[in-house]
PDB file of C-alpha atoms and ligand atoms in Angstrom:
ATOM      1  CA  MET A   2       0.000   0.000   0.000  1.00 54.00           C
ATOM      2  CA  LYS A   3       1.345   3.421  -0.926  1.00 62.00           C
ATOM      3  CA  THR A   4       1.286   6.170   1.695  1.00 63.00           C
ATOM      4  CA  LYS A   5      -1.530   8.641   1.162  1.00 65.00           C
ATOM      5  CA  GLY A   6      -0.838  12.368   1.213  1.00 72.00           C
ATOM      6  CA  ASN A   7       2.263  14.429   1.819  1.00 89.00           C
ATOM      7  CA  LYS A   8       4.883  12.605   3.911  1.00 91.00           C
ATOM      8  CA  LEU A   9       5.919  15.726   5.847  1.00 92.00           C
ATOM      9  CA  VAL A  10       2.291  16.464   6.743  1.00 94.00           C
ATOM     10  CA  ASN A  11       1.809  12.826   7.772  1.00 93.00           C
ATOM     11  CA  ILE A  12       4.911  12.981   9.991  1.00 94.00           C
ATOM     12  CA  LEU A  13       3.675  16.187  11.649  1.00 93.00           C
ATOM     13  CA  LYS A  14       0.225  14.612  12.142  1.00 93.00           C
ATOM     14  CA  GLU A  15       1.926  11.408  13.433  1.00 94.00           C
ATOM     15  CA  LYS A  16       0.241   9.108  10.909  1.00 95.00           C
ATOM     16  CA  CYS A  17       1.176   5.557   9.969  1.00 95.00           C
ATOM     17  CA  PRO A  18       4.103   5.361   7.455  1.00 93.00           C
ATOM     18  CA  HIS A  19       2.379   2.553   5.574  1.00 93.00           C
ATOM     19  CA  CYS A  20      -1.169   3.821   4.989  1.00 92.00           C
ATOM     20  CA  GLY A  21      -0.955   7.437   6.158  1.00 92.00           C
ATOM     21  CA  LYS A  22      -4.286   7.168   7.968  1.00 92.00           C
ATOM     22  CA  GLY A  23      -3.856   5.436  11.309  1.00 94.00           C
ATOM     23  CA  ASP A  24      -2.432   7.236  14.343  1.00 95.00           C
ATOM     24  CA  VAL A  25       0.953   6.087  15.651  1.00 95.00           C
ATOM     25  CA  PHE A  26       0.414   7.338  19.224  1.00 94.00           C
ATOM     26  CA  TYR A  27      -2.533   7.095  21.609  1.00 92.00           C
ATOM     27  CA  LYS A  28      -4.437  10.362  21.831  1.00 86.00           C
ATOM     28  CA  LYS A  29      -5.389  10.611  25.492  1.00 79.00           C
ATOM     29  CA  GLN A  30      -2.409  10.486  27.805  1.00 75.00           C
ATOM     30  CA  SER A  31      -1.323  11.998  31.062  1.00 73.00           C
ATOM     31  CA  PHE A  32       0.542  15.292  30.683  1.00 69.00           C
ATOM     32  CA  PHE A  33       3.527  14.035  32.690  1.00 73.00           C
ATOM     33  CA  SER A  34       3.969  10.594  31.092  1.00 79.00           C
ATOM     34  CA  LEU A  35       5.994   9.742  28.006  1.00 83.00           C
ATOM     35  CA  PRO A  36       3.819   9.409  24.910  1.00 88.00           C
ATOM     36  CA  LYS A  37       2.684   5.800  24.446  1.00 91.00           C
ATOM     37  CA  MET A  38       3.023   4.296  21.002  1.00 93.00           C
ATOM     38  CA  LYS A  39       0.560   1.831  19.548  1.00 94.00           C
ATOM     39  CA  ASP A  40       1.917  -1.607  18.624  1.00 93.00           C
ATOM     40  CA  ASP A  41       0.101  -1.774  15.278  1.00 95.00           C
ATOM     41  CA  CYS A  42      -1.735   0.592  12.954  1.00 95.00           C
ATOM     42  CA  ASP A  43      -5.509   0.624  13.545  1.00 95.00           C
ATOM     43  CA  VAL A  44      -6.217   0.910   9.808  1.00 95.00           C
ATOM     44  CA  CYS A  45      -3.685  -1.329   7.990  1.00 94.00           C
ATOM     45  CA  ASN A  46      -2.294  -3.395  10.899  1.00 93.00           C
ATOM     46  CA  TYR A  47       1.291  -2.271  10.092  1.00 93.00           C
ATOM     47  CA  HIS A  48       3.594  -3.215  12.999  1.00 93.00           C
ATOM     48  CA  PHE A  49       5.409  -0.067  14.152  1.00 92.00           C
ATOM     49  CA  ASP A  50       8.178  -1.532  16.320  1.00 87.00           C
ATOM     50  CA  ARG A  51      10.069  -3.470  13.647  1.00 86.00           C
ATOM     51  CA  GLU A  52      12.658  -5.038  15.963  1.00 89.00           C
ATOM     52  CA  PRO A  53      14.152  -4.541  19.450  1.00 91.00           C
ATOM     53  CA  GLY A  54      16.119  -1.293  19.497  1.00 91.00           C
ATOM     54  CA  TYR A  55      14.588  -0.100  16.231  1.00 92.00           C
ATOM     55  CA  PHE A  56      13.870   3.366  17.619  1.00 93.00           C
ATOM     56  CA  LEU A  57      17.407   3.930  18.918  1.00 94.00           C
ATOM     57  CA  GLY A  58      18.133   5.732  15.668  1.00 93.00           C
ATOM     58  CA  ALA A  59      15.218   8.093  16.323  1.00 95.00           C
ATOM     59  CA  MET A  60      17.433   9.746  18.949  1.00 96.00           C
ATOM     60  CA  TYR A  61      19.525  11.195  16.127  1.00 96.00           C
ATOM     61  CA  VAL A  62      16.418  12.567  14.448  1.00 96.00           C
ATOM     62  CA  SER A  63      15.303  14.052  17.782  1.00 96.00           C
ATOM     63  CA  TYR A  64      18.742  15.595  18.278  1.00 97.00           C
ATOM     64  CA  GLY A  65      18.597  17.118  14.799  1.00 97.00           C
ATOM     65  CA  LEU A  66      15.148  18.557  15.460  1.00 96.00           C
ATOM     66  CA  ALA A  67      16.262  20.072  18.775  1.00 96.00           C
ATOM     67  CA  VAL A  68      19.374  21.626  17.201  1.00 97.00           C
ATOM     68  CA  PHE A  69      17.292  23.029  14.334  1.00 97.00           C
ATOM     69  CA  GLN A  70      14.768  24.536  16.755  1.00 96.00           C
ATOM     70  CA  GLY A  71      17.554  25.964  18.914  1.00 96.00           C
ATOM     71  CA  ILE A  72      19.307  27.585  15.951  1.00 97.00           C
ATOM     72  CA  ALA A  73      15.984  28.921  14.618  1.00 97.00           C
ATOM     73  CA  THR A  74      15.185  30.406  18.038  1.00 96.00           C
ATOM     74  CA  PHE A  75      18.641  31.989  18.242  1.00 96.00           C
ATOM     75  CA  ILE A  76      18.326  33.526  14.773  1.00 96.00           C
ATOM     76  CA  LEU A  77      14.784  34.794  15.449  1.00 96.00           C
ATOM     77  CA  CYS A  78      15.888  36.334  18.766  1.00 95.00           C
ATOM     78  CA  ARG A  79      18.855  38.053  17.105  1.00 94.00           C
ATOM     79  CA  LEU A  80      16.774  39.286  14.157  1.00 96.00           C
ATOM     80  CA  PHE A  81      13.744  40.614  16.013  1.00 95.00           C
ATOM     81  CA  ILE A  82      15.210  41.552  19.410  1.00 93.00           C
ATOM     82  CA  PRO A  83      18.875  42.452  18.680  1.00 92.00           C
ATOM     83  CA  GLN A  84      19.324  44.311  22.007  1.00 93.00           C
ATOM     84  CA  LEU A  85      18.406  41.178  23.996  1.00 91.00           C
ATOM     85  CA  ASP A  86      21.160  40.026  26.342  1.00 93.00           C
ATOM     86  CA  THR A  87      22.947  36.792  25.369  1.00 92.00           C
ATOM     87  CA  LEU A  88      21.884  35.153  28.647  1.00 95.00           C
ATOM     88  CA  PHE A  89      18.209  35.622  27.735  1.00 95.00           C
ATOM     89  CA  VAL A  90      18.829  34.274  24.236  1.00 95.00           C
ATOM     90  CA  VAL A  91      20.339  31.136  25.782  1.00 95.00           C
ATOM     91  CA  LEU A  92      17.369  30.883  28.164  1.00 96.00           C
ATOM     92  CA  ALA A  93      14.964  31.275  25.216  1.00 96.00           C
ATOM     93  CA  VAL A  94      16.779  28.500  23.310  1.00 96.00           C
ATOM     94  CA  CYS A  95      16.644  26.213  26.372  1.00 96.00           C
ATOM     95  CA  GLY A  96      12.953  27.053  26.879  1.00 96.00           C
ATOM     96  CA  VAL A  97      12.053  26.238  23.277  1.00 95.00           C
ATOM     97  CA  MET A  98      13.996  22.964  23.458  1.00 94.00           C
ATOM     98  CA  THR A  99      12.195  22.034  26.683  1.00 94.00           C
ATOM     99  CA  VAL A 100       8.751  22.926  25.358  1.00 92.00           C
ATOM    100  CA  PHE A 101       9.315  20.917  22.164  1.00 92.00           C
ATOM    101  CA  SER A 102      10.986  17.916  23.815  1.00 91.00           C
ATOM    102  CA  MET A 103       7.857  15.728  24.023  1.00 90.00           C
ATOM    103  CA  ARG A 104       6.752  16.749  20.528  1.00 91.00           C
ATOM    104  CA  ASN A 105      10.243  15.946  19.204  1.00 93.00           C
ATOM    105  CA  TYR A 106      10.062  12.536  20.852  1.00 93.00           C
ATOM    106  CA  ARG A 107       6.910  11.771  18.863  1.00 93.00           C
ATOM    107  CA  TRP A 108       7.981  13.403  15.598  1.00 95.00           C
ATOM    108  CA  SER A 109      11.398  11.734  15.653  1.00 96.00           C
ATOM    109  CA  ARG A 110       9.912   8.240  15.994  1.00 95.00           C
ATOM    110  CA  VAL A 111       7.394   8.814  13.221  1.00 95.00           C
ATOM    111  CA  ALA A 112      10.032  10.425  10.972  1.00 96.00           C
ATOM    112  CA  TYR A 113      12.389   7.508  11.628  1.00 95.00           C
ATOM    113  CA  MET A 114       9.713   5.071  10.489  1.00 95.00           C
ATOM    114  CA  TYR A 115       9.267   7.111   7.301  1.00 94.00           C
ATOM    115  CA  ILE A 116      13.038   7.158   6.689  1.00 93.00           C
ATOM    116  CA  PHE A 117      13.538   3.430   7.422  1.00 89.00           C
ATOM    117  CA  PRO A 118      10.182   1.730   6.800  1.00 81.00           C
ATOM    118  CA  ASN A 119      11.490  -1.854   6.914  1.00 72.00           C
TER     119      ASN A 119
HETATM  120 ZN1  LIG B  16      -1.480   2.080   8.674  1.00 66.01          ZN
END
C-alpha cells in the first residue's frame, strides 16, 4: 500500500508510514507521562516496532530537530530583538527545546519510520 498524502504532513500529524491514515500514538495520555506508542496501525495493521532497538536511531532525528529549533530560536531572537542580552537568548533556546521535547520525541519516531520503513 502506498502512503496517502504528503509525507511531511503525515509525519507532523503522526500518521502511519504505511497507509498514512492510522495514528501512531494514543491520543489521550497523562501530561507528565511519556507518549505511548501503539503496537500496530488501527487501519492497515502495520507493525510499528520493527525489531528490538529499532527506535534507537530516532534519537539522532530528535537531536537534529532540537538543534534546528535551537538555531531557529537563536536567529529569530537576534533578528527581532537584537538588544536582547545573550543570557536571555540562551534561556529562550533552552525554553524552546524544553517545550518541544515531548513533541520531538513523537515526531522523531514517526520520521524515523518514514526514513527506514522496513
Ligand atoms: Zn497504517
